[in-house]
PDB file of C-alpha atoms in Angstrom:
ATOM      1  CA  ASP A 179     216.376-107.908 154.277  1.00 69.00           C
ATOM      2  CA  GLN A 180     220.154-107.934 154.361  1.00 81.00           C
ATOM      3  CA  GLN A 181     221.017-109.962 157.450  1.00 92.00           C
ATOM      4  CA  VAL A 182     224.744-109.653 156.928  1.00 95.00           C
ATOM      5  CA  LYS A 183     226.259-106.386 155.820  1.00 95.00           C
ATOM      6  CA  GLN A 184     229.646-105.367 154.780  1.00 95.00           C
ATOM      7  CA  ASN A 185     229.389-101.615 154.552  1.00 91.00           C
ATOM      8  CA  SER A 186     232.692-100.979 152.894  1.00 94.00           C
ATOM      9  CA  PRO A 187     232.725-101.928 149.234  1.00 94.00           C
ATOM     10  CA  SER A 188     236.506-101.492 148.985  1.00 96.00           C
ATOM     11  CA  LEU A 189     239.519-101.126 150.985  1.00 97.00           C
ATOM     12  CA  SER A 190     243.168 -99.974 149.888  1.00 98.00           C
ATOM     13  CA  VAL A 191     246.213-101.003 152.051  1.00 98.00           C
ATOM     14  CA  GLN A 192     249.940-100.599 151.765  1.00 97.00           C
ATOM     15  CA  GLU A 193     251.763-103.758 151.677  1.00 97.00           C
ATOM     16  CA  GLY A 194     253.144-104.793 155.108  1.00 97.00           C
ATOM     17  CA  ARG A 195     250.293-102.790 156.906  1.00 97.00           C
ATOM     18  CA  ILE A 196     247.270-104.172 158.611  1.00 98.00           C
ATOM     19  CA  SER A 197     243.970-104.702 156.665  1.00 98.00           C
ATOM     20  CA  ILE A 198     240.889-104.618 158.727  1.00 98.00           C
ATOM     21  CA  LEU A 199     237.718-105.835 157.008  1.00 98.00           C
ATOM     22  CA  ASN A 200     234.238-105.358 158.862  1.00 98.00           C
ATOM     23  CA  CYS A 201     231.021-107.126 159.018  1.00 97.00           C
ATOM     24  CA  ASP A 202     227.772-106.589 160.808  1.00 97.00           C
ATOM     25  CA  TYR A 203     224.863-108.920 161.211  1.00 97.00           C
ATOM     26  CA  THR A 204     221.172-108.571 162.475  1.00 96.00           C
ATOM     27  CA  ASN A 205     220.078-112.060 163.215  1.00 92.00           C
ATOM     28  CA  SER A 206     220.758-113.035 166.656  1.00 92.00           C
ATOM     29  CA  MET A 207     220.322-116.713 165.743  1.00 89.00           C
ATOM     30  CA  PHE A 208     223.643-116.669 163.811  1.00 91.00           C
ATOM     31  CA  ASP A 209     226.234-118.670 165.815  1.00 89.00           C
ATOM     32  CA  TYR A 210     228.840-119.423 163.344  1.00 90.00           C
ATOM     33  CA  PHE A 211     230.770-116.924 161.286  1.00 93.00           C
ATOM     34  CA  LEU A 212     233.207-117.389 158.302  1.00 93.00           C
ATOM     35  CA  TRP A 213     235.296-115.481 155.891  1.00 96.00           C
ATOM     36  CA  TYR A 214     235.784-116.423 152.420  1.00 95.00           C
ATOM     37  CA  LYS A 215     238.143-114.999 149.804  1.00 96.00           C
ATOM     38  CA  LYS A 216     237.414-114.759 146.051  1.00 94.00           C
ATOM     39  CA  TYR A 217     239.596-114.233 143.146  1.00 93.00           C
ATOM     40  CA  PRO A 218     238.201-113.262 139.821  1.00 88.00           C
ATOM     41  CA  ALA A 219     236.695-116.172 137.786  1.00 84.00           C
ATOM     42  CA  GLU A 220     237.233-118.504 140.712  1.00 89.00           C
ATOM     43  CA  GLY A 221     234.795-119.727 143.545  1.00 92.00           C
ATOM     44  CA  PRO A 222     235.234-118.444 147.013  1.00 93.00           C
ATOM     45  CA  THR A 223     237.790-120.185 149.272  1.00 93.00           C
ATOM     46  CA  PHE A 224     237.363-120.596 152.889  1.00 91.00           C
ATOM     47  CA  LEU A 225     239.684-118.518 155.032  1.00 95.00           C
ATOM     48  CA  ILE A 226     238.851-118.587 158.792  1.00 94.00           C
ATOM     49  CA  SER A 227     235.938-119.247 160.894  1.00 92.00           C
ATOM     50  CA  ILE A 228     234.691-118.480 164.542  1.00 93.00           C
ATOM     51  CA  SER A 229     232.107-119.947 166.667  1.00 90.00           C
ATOM     52  CA  SER A 230     229.820-117.500 168.771  1.00 92.00           C
ATOM     53  CA  ILE A 231     231.397-119.190 171.998  1.00 92.00           C
ATOM     54  CA  LYS A 232     234.593-117.479 171.133  1.00 95.00           C
ATOM     55  CA  ASP A 233     235.630-113.817 170.584  1.00 96.00           C
ATOM     56  CA  LYS A 234     238.849-114.384 168.623  1.00 97.00           C
ATOM     57  CA  ASN A 235     240.323-117.008 166.323  1.00 97.00           C
ATOM     58  CA  GLU A 236     243.728-116.616 164.826  1.00 97.00           C
ATOM     59  CA  ASP A 237     245.442-118.584 161.985  1.00 96.00           C
ATOM     60  CA  GLY A 238     248.733-117.200 160.721  1.00 97.00           C
ATOM     61  CA  ARG A 239     248.394-113.767 159.303  1.00 97.00           C
ATOM     62  CA  PHE A 240     244.537-113.859 159.715  1.00 98.00           C
ATOM     63  CA  THR A 241     242.541-113.164 162.853  1.00 98.00           C
ATOM     64  CA  VAL A 242     238.845-112.907 163.208  1.00 98.00           C
ATOM     65  CA  PHE A 243     237.226-111.048 166.176  1.00 98.00           C
ATOM     66  CA  LEU A 244     233.656-111.435 167.152  1.00 98.00           C
ATOM     67  CA  ASN A 245     231.642-108.840 169.348  1.00 97.00           C
ATOM     68  CA  LYS A 246     228.346-110.529 169.998  1.00 96.00           C
ATOM     69  CA  SER A 247     226.770-107.691 171.805  1.00 96.00           C
ATOM     70  CA  ALA A 248     227.543-105.455 168.855  1.00 97.00           C
ATOM     71  CA  LYS A 249     226.672-108.111 166.335  1.00 97.00           C
ATOM     72  CA  HIS A 250     229.913-107.238 164.557  1.00 97.00           C
ATOM     73  CA  LEU A 251     232.871-109.288 163.361  1.00 97.00           C
ATOM     74  CA  SER A 252     236.139-108.259 161.817  1.00 98.00           C
ATOM     75  CA  LEU A 253     239.019-109.889 159.858  1.00 98.00           C
ATOM     76  CA  HIS A 254     242.553-108.546 160.567  1.00 98.00           C
ATOM     77  CA  ILE A 255     245.285-109.370 158.057  1.00 98.00           C
ATOM     78  CA  VAL A 256     248.753-108.480 159.266  1.00 97.00           C
ATOM     79  CA  PRO A 257     251.090-108.145 157.447  1.00 98.00           C
ATOM     80  CA  SER A 258     249.132-107.513 154.208  1.00 98.00           C
ATOM     81  CA  GLN A 259     250.656-108.906 150.991  1.00 97.00           C
ATOM     82  CA  PRO A 260     249.791-107.996 147.448  1.00 97.00           C
ATOM     83  CA  GLY A 261     248.676-111.577 146.992  1.00 96.00           C
ATOM     84  CA  ASP A 262     245.746-110.905 149.678  1.00 97.00           C
ATOM     85  CA  SER A 263     244.319-108.687 146.940  1.00 97.00           C
ATOM     86  CA  ALA A 264     240.766-110.146 146.397  1.00 97.00           C
ATOM     87  CA  VAL A 265     237.111-109.864 147.343  1.00 96.00           C
ATOM     88  CA  TYR A 266     236.437-110.846 150.951  1.00 97.00           C
ATOM     89  CA  PHE A 267     233.060-112.167 151.977  1.00 96.00           C
ATOM     90  CA  CYS A 268     231.849-112.625 155.441  1.00 95.00           C
ATOM     91  CA  ALA A 269     229.163-115.384 156.003  1.00 93.00           C
ATOM     92  CA  ALA A 270     227.043-116.372 159.013  1.00 92.00           C
ATOM     93  CA  SER A 271     225.068-119.582 159.904  1.00 88.00           C
ATOM     94  CA  ALA A 272     222.529-120.538 162.453  1.00 84.00           C
ATOM     95  CA  LEU A 273     223.779-123.970 163.615  1.00 70.00           C
ATOM     96  CA  GLY A 274     220.442-125.324 165.041  1.00 65.00           C
ATOM     97  CA  THR A 275     218.233-124.283 162.165  1.00 60.00           C
ATOM     98  CA  SER A 276     219.710-124.048 158.755  1.00 59.00           C
ATOM     99  CA  TYR A 277     222.091-127.028 158.479  1.00 63.00           C
ATOM    100  CA  GLY A 278     224.936-124.944 157.467  1.00 66.00           C
ATOM    101  CA  LYS A 279     223.126-122.777 154.970  1.00 80.00           C
ATOM    102  CA  LEU A 280     225.393-119.589 154.810  1.00 87.00           C
ATOM    103  CA  THR A 281     224.111-116.027 154.564  1.00 90.00           C
ATOM    104  CA  PHE A 282     226.733-113.770 152.957  1.00 92.00           C
ATOM    105  CA  GLY A 283     227.487-110.204 152.949  1.00 94.00           C
ATOM    106  CA  GLN A 284     228.023-108.249 149.737  1.00 92.00           C
ATOM    107  CA  GLY A 285     231.899-108.371 149.902  1.00 94.00           C
ATOM    108  CA  THR A 286     234.698-105.880 150.232  1.00 96.00           C
ATOM    109  CA  ILE A 287     237.341-105.618 147.521  1.00 96.00           C
ATOM    110  CA  LEU A 288     240.700-105.501 149.211  1.00 98.00           C
ATOM    111  CA  THR A 289     243.604-103.992 147.277  1.00 98.00           C
ATOM    112  CA  VAL A 290     247.155-104.350 148.785  1.00 98.00           C
ATOM    113  CA  HIS A 291     249.670-102.004 147.051  1.00 96.00           C
ATOM    114  CA  PRO A 292     253.384-102.994 146.842  1.00 93.00           C
TER     115      PRO A 292
ATOM    116  CA  GLY B 213     242.190-134.563 145.100  1.00 56.00           C
ATOM    117  CA  ALA B 214     239.753-132.805 142.570  1.00 80.00           C
ATOM    118  CA  GLY B 215     237.656-129.948 143.695  1.00 91.00           C
ATOM    119  CA  VAL B 216     234.248-128.998 142.876  1.00 95.00           C
ATOM    120  CA  SER B 217     233.612-128.690 139.162  1.00 96.00           C
ATOM    121  CA  GLN B 218     230.872-126.856 137.346  1.00 97.00           C
ATOM    122  CA  SER B 219     229.758-127.035 133.737  1.00 97.00           C
ATOM    123  CA  PRO B 220     229.255-124.915 131.577  1.00 97.00           C
ATOM    124  CA  SER B 221     231.639-122.250 132.818  1.00 96.00           C
ATOM    125  CA  ASN B 222     229.744-119.714 130.591  1.00 96.00           C
ATOM    126  CA  LYS B 223     226.079-119.851 129.318  1.00 97.00           C
ATOM    127  CA  VAL B 224     224.369-117.380 127.179  1.00 98.00           C
ATOM    128  CA  THR B 225     220.673-118.109 126.462  1.00 97.00           C
ATOM    129  CA  GLU B 226     217.700-116.347 125.019  1.00 97.00           C
ATOM    130  CA  LYS B 227     214.926-115.054 127.317  1.00 97.00           C
ATOM    131  CA  GLY B 228     212.317-117.722 127.649  1.00 97.00           C
ATOM    132  CA  LYS B 229     214.695-120.685 127.066  1.00 97.00           C
ATOM    133  CA  ASP B 230     215.356-123.394 129.748  1.00 98.00           C
ATOM    134  CA  VAL B 231     218.971-123.855 131.065  1.00 98.00           C
ATOM    135  CA  GLU B 232     220.593-126.757 133.103  1.00 98.00           C
ATOM    136  CA  LEU B 233     223.755-126.044 135.059  1.00 98.00           C
ATOM    137  CA  ARG B 234     225.723-128.978 136.463  1.00 97.00           C
ATOM    138  CA  CYS B 235     227.826-129.486 139.577  1.00 97.00           C
ATOM    139  CA  ASP B 236     230.129-132.218 140.437  1.00 96.00           C
ATOM    140  CA  PRO B 237     231.095-131.988 144.262  1.00 94.00           C
ATOM    141  CA  ILE B 238     234.024-133.324 145.985  1.00 93.00           C
ATOM    142  CA  SER B 239     233.787-136.929 146.277  1.00 90.00           C
ATOM    143  CA  GLY B 240     232.667-138.001 149.625  1.00 87.00           C
ATOM    144  CA  HIS B 241     230.985-134.729 150.537  1.00 89.00           C
ATOM    145  CA  THR B 242     227.466-135.473 151.430  1.00 87.00           C
ATOM    146  CA  ALA B 243     226.255-131.881 151.580  1.00 89.00           C
ATOM    147  CA  LEU B 244     225.690-129.827 148.317  1.00 92.00           C
ATOM    148  CA  TYR B 245     224.627-126.181 147.957  1.00 93.00           C
ATOM    149  CA  TRP B 246     223.715-123.941 145.192  1.00 96.00           C
ATOM    150  CA  TYR B 247     224.124-120.120 145.541  1.00 95.00           C
ATOM    151  CA  ARG B 248     223.915-117.336 143.041  1.00 95.00           C
ATOM    152  CA  GLN B 249     225.827-114.037 142.833  1.00 92.00           C
ATOM    153  CA  SER B 250     224.140-111.317 140.875  1.00 90.00           C
ATOM    154  CA  LEU B 251     226.174-108.136 139.715  1.00 83.00           C
ATOM    155  CA  GLY B 252     227.221-106.269 142.720  1.00 76.00           C
ATOM    156  CA  GLN B 253     225.561-108.484 145.262  1.00 80.00           C
ATOM    157  CA  GLY B 254     226.761-111.054 147.812  1.00 82.00           C
ATOM    158  CA  LEU B 255     226.082-114.688 147.386  1.00 90.00           C
ATOM    159  CA  GLU B 256     222.484-115.737 147.781  1.00 92.00           C
ATOM    160  CA  PHE B 257     221.502-119.176 148.941  1.00 91.00           C
ATOM    161  CA  LEU B 258     219.326-121.100 146.658  1.00 95.00           C
ATOM    162  CA  ILE B 259     218.965-124.835 147.620  1.00 93.00           C
ATOM    163  CA  TYR B 260     220.734-127.426 149.899  1.00 90.00           C
ATOM    164  CA  PHE B 261     220.920-131.113 149.766  1.00 90.00           C
ATOM    165  CA  GLN B 262     222.106-133.326 152.573  1.00 85.00           C
ATOM    166  CA  GLY B 263     222.419-137.074 152.141  1.00 80.00           C
ATOM    167  CA  ASN B 264     218.887-138.632 151.666  1.00 80.00           C
ATOM    168  CA  SER B 265     217.057-135.958 153.635  1.00 82.00           C
ATOM    169  CA  ALA B 266     214.590-133.768 151.727  1.00 84.00           C
ATOM    170  CA  PRO B 267     216.368-130.635 150.210  1.00 88.00           C
ATOM    171  CA  ASP B 268     216.103-127.295 151.589  1.00 87.00           C
ATOM    172  CA  LYS B 269     214.446-125.186 148.762  1.00 90.00           C
ATOM    173  CA  SER B 270     213.874-122.104 150.775  1.00 88.00           C
ATOM    174  CA  GLY B 271     216.117-119.943 148.732  1.00 91.00           C
ATOM    175  CA  LEU B 272     214.698-120.774 145.424  1.00 94.00           C
ATOM    176  CA  PRO B 273     213.411-117.428 143.977  1.00 93.00           C
ATOM    177  CA  SER B 274     210.473-118.853 141.970  1.00 94.00           C
ATOM    178  CA  ASP B 275     208.955-122.091 140.746  1.00 95.00           C
ATOM    179  CA  ARG B 276     210.949-121.659 137.600  1.00 97.00           C
ATOM    180  CA  PHE B 277     213.938-122.927 139.485  1.00 97.00           C
ATOM    181  CA  SER B 278     214.459-126.505 140.436  1.00 96.00           C
ATOM    182  CA  ALA B 279     217.252-128.762 141.315  1.00 96.00           C
ATOM    183  CA  GLU B 280     218.003-132.436 141.735  1.00 94.00           C
ATOM    184  CA  ARG B 281     220.766-134.419 142.988  1.00 93.00           C
ATOM    185  CA  THR B 282     221.257-137.975 141.596  1.00 85.00           C
ATOM    186  CA  GLY B 283     222.837-140.815 143.534  1.00 81.00           C
ATOM    187  CA  GLY B 284     223.935-138.470 146.199  1.00 76.00           C
ATOM    188  CA  SER B 285     226.538-136.971 143.883  1.00 89.00           C
ATOM    189  CA  VAL B 286     226.180-134.827 140.838  1.00 94.00           C
ATOM    190  CA  SER B 287     223.408-131.968 140.968  1.00 96.00           C
ATOM    191  CA  THR B 288     221.720-130.273 138.233  1.00 97.00           C
ATOM    192  CA  LEU B 289     220.067-126.762 138.668  1.00 98.00           C
ATOM    193  CA  THR B 290     217.488-126.105 136.193  1.00 98.00           C
ATOM    194  CA  ILE B 291     215.983-122.815 135.194  1.00 98.00           C
ATOM    195  CA  GLN B 292     212.788-122.666 133.159  1.00 98.00           C
ATOM    196  CA  ARG B 293     211.738-119.854 130.831  1.00 97.00           C
ATOM    197  CA  THR B 294     214.735-117.814 131.828  1.00 98.00           C
ATOM    198  CA  GLN B 295     214.441-114.057 132.447  1.00 97.00           C
ATOM    199  CA  GLN B 296     216.904-111.299 132.252  1.00 96.00           C
ATOM    200  CA  GLU B 297     216.977-111.004 136.023  1.00 95.00           C
ATOM    201  CA  ASP B 298     218.284-114.612 136.153  1.00 96.00           C
ATOM    202  CA  SER B 299     221.573-113.448 134.899  1.00 96.00           C
ATOM    203  CA  ALA B 300     224.138-114.160 137.507  1.00 96.00           C
ATOM    204  CA  VAL B 301     226.977-116.320 138.438  1.00 95.00           C
ATOM    205  CA  TYR B 302     225.670-119.832 139.872  1.00 97.00           C
ATOM    206  CA  LEU B 303     227.952-121.158 142.349  1.00 96.00           C
ATOM    207  CA  CYS B 304     227.970-124.743 143.700  1.00 96.00           C
ATOM    208  CA  ALA B 305     229.554-125.768 147.012  1.00 94.00           C
ATOM    209  CA  SER B 306     229.890-128.957 148.849  1.00 92.00           C
ATOM    210  CA  SER B 307     231.004-130.077 152.356  1.00 88.00           C
ATOM    211  CA  LEU B 308     231.484-132.994 154.619  1.00 83.00           C
ATOM    212  CA  ASP B 309     228.612-134.004 157.002  1.00 69.00           C
ATOM    213  CA  LEU B 310     227.784-131.469 159.738  1.00 62.00           C
ATOM    214  CA  PRO B 311     229.143-129.957 161.889  1.00 54.00           C
ATOM    215  CA  SER B 312     231.713-129.002 159.133  1.00 57.00           C
ATOM    216  CA  TYR B 313     230.769-125.610 157.709  1.00 65.00           C
ATOM    217  CA  GLU B 314     233.727-125.345 155.480  1.00 81.00           C
ATOM    218  CA  GLN B 315     232.077-125.295 152.077  1.00 88.00           C
ATOM    219  CA  TYR B 316     234.178-125.794 149.187  1.00 91.00           C
ATOM    220  CA  PHE B 317     233.053-123.955 146.122  1.00 94.00           C
ATOM    221  CA  GLY B 318     233.318-124.517 142.367  1.00 96.00           C
ATOM    222  CA  PRO B 319     234.242-121.807 139.925  1.00 94.00           C
ATOM    223  CA  GLY B 320     230.758-120.997 138.972  1.00 96.00           C
ATOM    224  CA  THR B 321     228.575-120.733 135.917  1.00 97.00           C
ATOM    225  CA  ARG B 322     228.175-117.361 134.520  1.00 96.00           C
ATOM    226  CA  LEU B 323     224.663-117.219 132.924  1.00 97.00           C
ATOM    227  CA  THR B 324     223.682-114.361 130.784  1.00 97.00           C
ATOM    228  CA  VAL B 325     219.918-114.148 129.577  1.00 97.00           C
ATOM    229  CA  THR B 326     219.684-111.863 126.450  1.00 96.00           C
TER     230      THR B 326
END
């Protein structure tokens, strides 16, 4: 039962262009969503988050959009840089029931070409 | 300050043996989580500790898995009678008291069961 899905295993983008990573979820109890970035041989690092009371959150080059009716969120990176090349995981949590326990998607490998 | 540390970084064991994986969370973080990432999969929640509350063990895949957290700090994940399907990267994360959802991950322990 995959409650959080990232349907694109990989994405390749040219430096300077926009990267759009997508994530879908099925559990309507989820009310907090996060994106993590992971380099090889390292643990995931927190990137950006959004609460279900918002539909957009922006932090520098990173913007997360949430469409609750479609149960869909996306991460936009603009402009993309070669150092952004990593695996990106979206994660979700149900505030009232799971104490911050995160459910992760399978990840999307982003490659940004110089 | 120091991040989350895990040891060993790599562990190769024979099927049927017991293993112990250690996690040192960030000082002052009261919440501690264990996840695992199998090949090609997203992160799978295993267990969660929060202060003196009873741990949330809902993600442990079988009774061969157990974890403890001593003195509200260091945690040990024990896998008894290891099986080949236990091969994965085991990740530990910690966070401040809720409602912080920003979990800080360690580099993980790569477990290989032969």
